[in-house]
PDB file of C-alpha atoms and ligand atoms in Angstrom:
ATOM      1  CA  MET A   1      15.353  -6.802 -26.118  1.00 41.00           C
ATOM      2  CA  TYR A   2      15.988  -4.754 -22.997  1.00 46.00           C
ATOM      3  CA  GLU A   3      17.758  -6.434 -20.109  1.00 49.00           C
ATOM      4  CA  SER A   4      17.433  -5.413 -16.501  1.00 54.00           C
ATOM      5  CA  SER A   5      17.979  -7.133 -13.175  1.00 57.00           C
ATOM      6  CA  LEU A   6      14.807  -5.616 -11.752  1.00 59.00           C
ATOM      7  CA  PRO A   7      11.545  -6.802 -13.224  1.00 65.00           C
ATOM      8  CA  LYS A   8       9.276  -4.411 -15.030  1.00 68.00           C
ATOM      9  CA  ILE A   9       5.746  -4.128 -13.792  1.00 67.00           C
ATOM     10  CA  TRP A  10       2.526  -2.979 -15.361  1.00 65.00           C
ATOM     11  CA  ALA A  11       1.996   0.317 -13.680  1.00 64.00           C
ATOM     12  CA  ASP A  12       1.069   3.931 -14.004  1.00 62.00           C
ATOM     13  CA  GLY A  13       4.319   5.270 -12.612  1.00 59.00           C
ATOM     14  CA  SER A  14       3.279   8.545 -11.055  1.00 58.00           C
ATOM     15  CA  LYS A  15       0.081   7.227  -9.540  1.00 59.00           C
ATOM     16  CA  LEU A  16       1.699   4.032  -8.341  1.00 61.00           C
ATOM     17  CA  SER A  17       4.516   5.789  -6.533  1.00 57.00           C
ATOM     18  CA  GLN A  18       1.942   7.789  -4.596  1.00 56.00           C
ATOM     19  CA  VAL A  19       0.605   4.511  -3.292  1.00 57.00           C
ATOM     20  CA  TRP A  20       3.404   3.911  -0.923  1.00 61.00           C
ATOM     21  CA  THR A  21       4.946   7.331  -0.572  1.00 60.00           C
ATOM     22  CA  ASN A  22       2.041   9.661   0.047  1.00 65.00           C
ATOM     23  CA  TYR A  23      -0.387   7.264   1.593  1.00 81.00           C
ATOM     24  CA  LEU A  24       0.973   4.133   3.154  1.00 87.00           C
ATOM     25  CA  ILE A  25       4.187   5.595   4.512  1.00 87.00           C
ATOM     26  CA  ASP A  26       2.299   8.621   5.785  1.00 86.00           C
ATOM     27  CA  ASN A  27      -0.155   6.382   7.573  1.00 90.00           C
ATOM     28  CA  ALA A  28       2.642   4.309   9.062  1.00 93.00           C
ATOM     29  CA  LEU A  29       4.489   7.386  10.306  1.00 91.00           C
ATOM     30  CA  ASP A  30       1.271   8.816  11.709  1.00 91.00           C
ATOM     31  CA  ALA A  31       0.531   5.572  13.526  1.00 94.00           C
ATOM     32  CA  MET A  32       4.023   5.499  15.023  1.00 95.00           C
ATOM     33  CA  ASN A  33       4.022   9.189  15.922  1.00 90.00           C
ATOM     34  CA  ASN A  34       7.244   9.362  13.934  1.00 79.00           C
ATOM     35  CA  ASN A  35       8.875   7.066  16.444  1.00 88.00           C
ATOM     36  CA  GLY A  36       9.244   3.415  15.560  1.00 95.00           C
ATOM     37  CA  ILE A  37      10.448   1.135  12.800  1.00 96.00           C
ATOM     38  CA  LEU A  38       9.229   1.492   9.248  1.00 94.00           C
ATOM     39  CA  GLU A  39      10.210  -1.334   6.952  1.00 94.00           C
ATOM     40  CA  LEU A  40       9.895  -1.324   3.184  1.00 90.00           C
ATOM     41  CA  VAL A  41      10.497  -4.596   1.404  1.00 90.00           C
ATOM     42  CA  MET A  42      10.136  -5.563  -2.220  1.00 87.00           C
ATOM     43  CA  LYS A  43      10.002  -9.260  -3.039  1.00 88.00           C
ATOM     44  CA  ASN A  44      10.460 -10.681  -6.489  1.00 88.00           C
ATOM     45  CA  TYR A  45       8.413 -13.789  -7.274  1.00 88.00           C
ATOM     46  CA  GLY A  46       9.088 -13.796 -10.995  1.00 85.00           C
ATOM     47  CA  GLU A  47       5.614 -13.209 -12.376  1.00 84.00           C
ATOM     48  CA  ARG A  48       4.702 -10.855  -9.558  1.00 84.00           C
ATOM     49  CA  ILE A  49       6.442  -8.541  -7.182  1.00 84.00           C
ATOM     50  CA  GLU A  50       5.239  -7.817  -3.704  1.00 87.00           C
ATOM     51  CA  VAL A  51       5.753  -4.599  -1.795  1.00 86.00           C
ATOM     52  CA  HIS A  52       5.431  -4.787   1.966  1.00 90.00           C
ATOM     53  CA  ILE A  53       5.174  -1.699   4.139  1.00 92.00           C
ATOM     54  CA  THR A  54       5.396  -2.534   7.805  1.00 96.00           C
ATOM     55  CA  ASP A  55       5.296  -0.347  10.869  1.00 97.00           C
ATOM     56  CA  SER A  56       5.809  -1.066  14.551  1.00 97.00           C
ATOM     57  CA  ALA A  57       2.889   0.983  15.890  1.00 97.00           C
ATOM     58  CA  SER A  58      -0.050  -0.232  17.911  1.00 96.00           C
ATOM     59  CA  GLY A  59      -2.008  -1.665  14.996  1.00 97.00           C
ATOM     60  CA  MET A  60      -5.737  -1.620  14.290  1.00 97.00           C
ATOM     61  CA  PRO A  61      -8.521  -3.570  15.950  1.00 96.00           C
ATOM     62  CA  PRO A  62     -10.520  -5.774  13.540  1.00 95.00           C
ATOM     63  CA  GLU A  63     -13.534  -3.443  13.466  1.00 96.00           C
ATOM     64  CA  ILE A  64     -11.324  -0.599  12.220  1.00 95.00           C
ATOM     65  CA  GLN A  65      -9.402  -2.822   9.839  1.00 94.00           C
ATOM     66  CA  ALA A  66     -12.665  -3.869   8.244  1.00 92.00           C
ATOM     67  CA  ARG A  67     -13.448  -0.257   7.311  1.00 92.00           C
ATOM     68  CA  ILE A  68     -10.148   1.315   6.267  1.00 91.00           C
ATOM     69  CA  PHE A  69     -10.839   1.025   2.523  1.00 87.00           C
ATOM     70  CA  GLU A  70     -14.145   2.904   2.803  1.00 86.00           C
ATOM     71  CA  PRO A  71     -14.130   6.415   1.346  1.00 84.00           C
ATOM     72  CA  PHE A  72     -13.791   9.138   3.991  1.00 83.00           C
ATOM     73  CA  PHE A  73     -13.154   6.647   6.779  1.00 87.00           C
ATOM     74  CA  THR A  74     -10.738   8.034   9.348  1.00 89.00           C
ATOM     75  CA  THR A  75      -9.941   7.637  13.016  1.00 91.00           C
ATOM     76  CA  LYS A  76      -7.896  10.836  13.052  1.00 89.00           C
ATOM     77  CA  LEU A  77      -9.076  14.070  14.561  1.00 82.00           C
ATOM     78  CA  PHE A  78      -6.856  16.028  12.208  1.00 75.00           C
ATOM     79  CA  CYS A  79      -6.193  14.238   8.988  1.00 68.00           C
ATOM     80  CA  LYS A  80      -3.844  15.746   6.469  1.00 69.00           C
ATOM     81  CA  GLY A  81      -5.370  14.744   3.222  1.00 63.00           C
ATOM     82  CA  SER A  82      -8.755  14.194   1.707  1.00 59.00           C
ATOM     83  CA  ARG A  83      -9.361  11.095   3.815  1.00 58.00           C
ATOM     84  CA  LEU A  84      -9.725   9.281   0.528  1.00 62.00           C
ATOM     85  CA  GLY A  85      -6.282   7.763   1.090  1.00 73.00           C
ATOM     86  CA  LEU A  86      -6.791   4.068   1.425  1.00 82.00           C
ATOM     87  CA  GLU A  87      -9.944   4.017  -0.645  1.00 80.00           C
ATOM     88  CA  VAL A  88      -7.959   5.533  -3.523  1.00 74.00           C
ATOM     89  CA  ILE A  89      -5.120   3.073  -3.060  1.00 76.00           C
ATOM     90  CA  GLY A  90      -7.464   0.125  -3.007  1.00 79.00           C
ATOM     91  CA  ARG A  91      -9.072   1.190  -6.287  1.00 76.00           C
ATOM     92  CA  LEU A  92      -5.834   2.178  -7.941  1.00 71.00           C
ATOM     93  CA  VAL A  93      -3.965  -0.963  -7.107  1.00 71.00           C
ATOM     94  CA  GLU A  94      -6.795  -3.367  -7.770  1.00 72.00           C
ATOM     95  CA  ASN A  95      -8.288  -1.776 -10.907  1.00 71.00           C
ATOM     96  CA  ARG A  96      -5.323  -0.219 -12.648  1.00 64.00           C
ATOM     97  CA  HIS A  97      -2.620  -2.665 -11.679  1.00 64.00           C
ATOM     98  CA  GLN A  98      -4.560  -5.887 -11.214  1.00 66.00           C
ATOM     99  CA  GLY A  99      -2.897  -6.333  -7.896  1.00 69.00           C
ATOM    100  CA  PRO A 100      -4.515  -7.183  -4.638  1.00 81.00           C
ATOM    101  CA  ILE A 101      -3.763  -5.076  -1.609  1.00 85.00           C
ATOM    102  CA  SER A 102      -4.046  -6.677   1.785  1.00 88.00           C
ATOM    103  CA  VAL A 103      -3.379  -5.763   5.348  1.00 93.00           C
ATOM    104  CA  GLU A 104      -2.414  -7.593   8.493  1.00 96.00           C
ATOM    105  CA  SER A 105      -2.444  -5.736  11.766  1.00 97.00           C
ATOM    106  CA  TYR A 106      -2.036  -6.421  15.456  1.00 97.00           C
ATOM    107  CA  PRO A 107      -0.418  -4.518  18.327  1.00 97.00           C
ATOM    108  CA  GLY A 108       3.184  -3.832  17.380  1.00 97.00           C
ATOM    109  CA  LYS A 109       2.799  -4.569  13.701  1.00 97.00           C
ATOM    110  CA  THR A 110       0.790  -3.353  10.738  1.00 97.00           C
ATOM    111  CA  GLN A 111       1.728  -4.608   7.320  1.00 96.00           C
ATOM    112  CA  PHE A 112       0.277  -3.545   3.999  1.00 92.00           C
ATOM    113  CA  MET A 113       1.037  -5.887   1.125  1.00 90.00           C
ATOM    114  CA  ILE A 114       0.657  -4.958  -2.512  1.00 87.00           C
ATOM    115  CA  SER A 115       1.107  -7.542  -5.213  1.00 86.00           C
ATOM    116  CA  LEU A 116       1.825  -6.352  -8.747  1.00 82.00           C
ATOM    117  CA  PRO A 117       2.198  -8.321 -11.966  1.00 81.00           C
ATOM    118  CA  VAL A 118       5.569  -8.193 -13.715  1.00 79.00           C
ATOM    119  CA  TYR A 119       5.489  -7.185 -17.342  1.00 72.00           C
ATOM    120  CA  GLN A 120       5.572 -10.309 -19.488  1.00 70.00           C
ATOM    121  CA  PRO A 121       6.741  -9.537 -23.007  1.00 71.00           C
ATOM    122  CA  GLN A 122       4.701 -11.322 -25.671  1.00 72.00           C
ATOM    123  CA  ALA A 123       6.832 -13.756 -27.698  1.00 66.00           C
TER     124      ALA A 123
HETATM  125  N1  LIG B 201      -0.322   1.845   9.476  1.00 57.68           N
HETATM  126  C1  LIG B 201      -1.465   2.038  10.136  1.00 57.68           C
HETATM  127  N2  LIG B 201      -1.568   1.763  11.467  1.00 57.68           N
HETATM  128  C2  LIG B 201      -2.730   1.955  12.135  1.00 57.68           C
HETATM  129  N3  LIG B 201      -3.873   2.424  11.566  1.00 57.68           N
HETATM  130  C3  LIG B 201      -3.826   2.708  10.245  1.00 57.68           C
HETATM  131  C4  LIG B 201      -2.637   2.536   9.472  1.00 57.68           C
HETATM  132  N4  LIG B 201      -2.923   2.879   8.200  1.00 57.68           N
HETATM  133  C5  LIG B 201      -4.195   3.276   8.194  1.00 57.68           C
HETATM  134  N5  LIG B 201      -4.760   3.185   9.411  1.00 57.68           N
HETATM  135  C6  LIG B 201      -6.157   3.509   9.756  1.00 57.68           C
HETATM  136  O1  LIG B 201      -6.888   3.671   8.545  1.00 57.68           O
HETATM  137  C7  LIG B 201      -7.593   4.916   8.577  1.00 57.68           C
HETATM  138  C8  LIG B 201      -7.786   5.406   7.159  1.00 57.68           C
HETATM  139  O2  LIG B 201      -6.547   5.771   6.574  1.00 57.68           O
HETATM  140  P1  LIG B 201      -6.539   6.824   5.381  1.00 57.68           P
HETATM  141  O3  LIG B 201      -5.135   7.007   4.919  1.00 57.68           O
HETATM  142  O4  LIG B 201      -7.547   6.406   4.366  1.00 57.68           O
HETATM  143  O5  LIG B 201      -7.083   8.176   6.033  1.00 57.68           O
HETATM  144  P2  LIG B 201      -6.370   9.023   7.192  1.00 57.68           P
HETATM  145  O6  LIG B 201      -4.930   8.627   7.310  1.00 57.68           O
HETATM  146  O7  LIG B 201      -7.216   8.890   8.413  1.00 57.68           O
HETATM  147  O8  LIG B 201      -6.488  10.506   6.650  1.00 57.68           O
HETATM  148  P3  LIG B 201      -5.435  11.241   5.694  1.00 57.68           P
HETATM  149  O9  LIG B 201      -4.765  10.162   4.876  1.00 57.68           O
HETATM  150  O10 LIG B 201      -6.265  12.152   4.891  1.00 57.68           O
HETATM  151  O11 LIG B 201      -4.475  11.937   6.610  1.00 57.68           O
HETATM  152  C9  LIG B 201      -6.758   5.801   9.481  1.00 57.68           C
HETATM  153  O12 LIG B 201      -7.528   6.845  10.046  1.00 57.68           O
HETATM  154  C10 LIG B 201      -6.280   4.801  10.549  1.00 57.68           C
HETATM  155  O13 LIG B 201      -7.279   4.573  11.511  1.00 57.68           O
HETATM  156 MG1  LIG B 202      -3.741   8.498   5.497  1.00 57.68          MG
END
């Protein structure tokens, strides 16, 4: 049996790390114009872990928030990537990792929350 203080999660490592590095952090930095507070928190709830990515930018109005997981949706004049960003994350996290992704946003705070199941060894 392998012992570790950090829980293991069911995940496709390379794809999962892109979730918060390439996409969510990028979005947060974009929103803050590289000037603000970016907070990354990982919480351990035993059977699940939660990753929170929070920025201090101006947030999104509800009508934008409602559309951010649509493919090709963007509010940016010049977007860096394929504009599939959040649509890809939503699918990846929810299909591959059985974890919901949620967002809370208002002026001064946008927080993306990803919940991932911890690997439970079969007895
Ligand atoms: N942290 C955030 N704060 C404010 N708005 C956000 C944040 N994250 C995402 N958004 C909104 O969600 C939209 C979609 O994000 P998504 O990453 O899918 O595409 P994009 O960032 O516009 O383009 P690309 O990722 O290709 O540069 C953004 O255009 C922006 O309006
Ligand atoms: Mg983006």
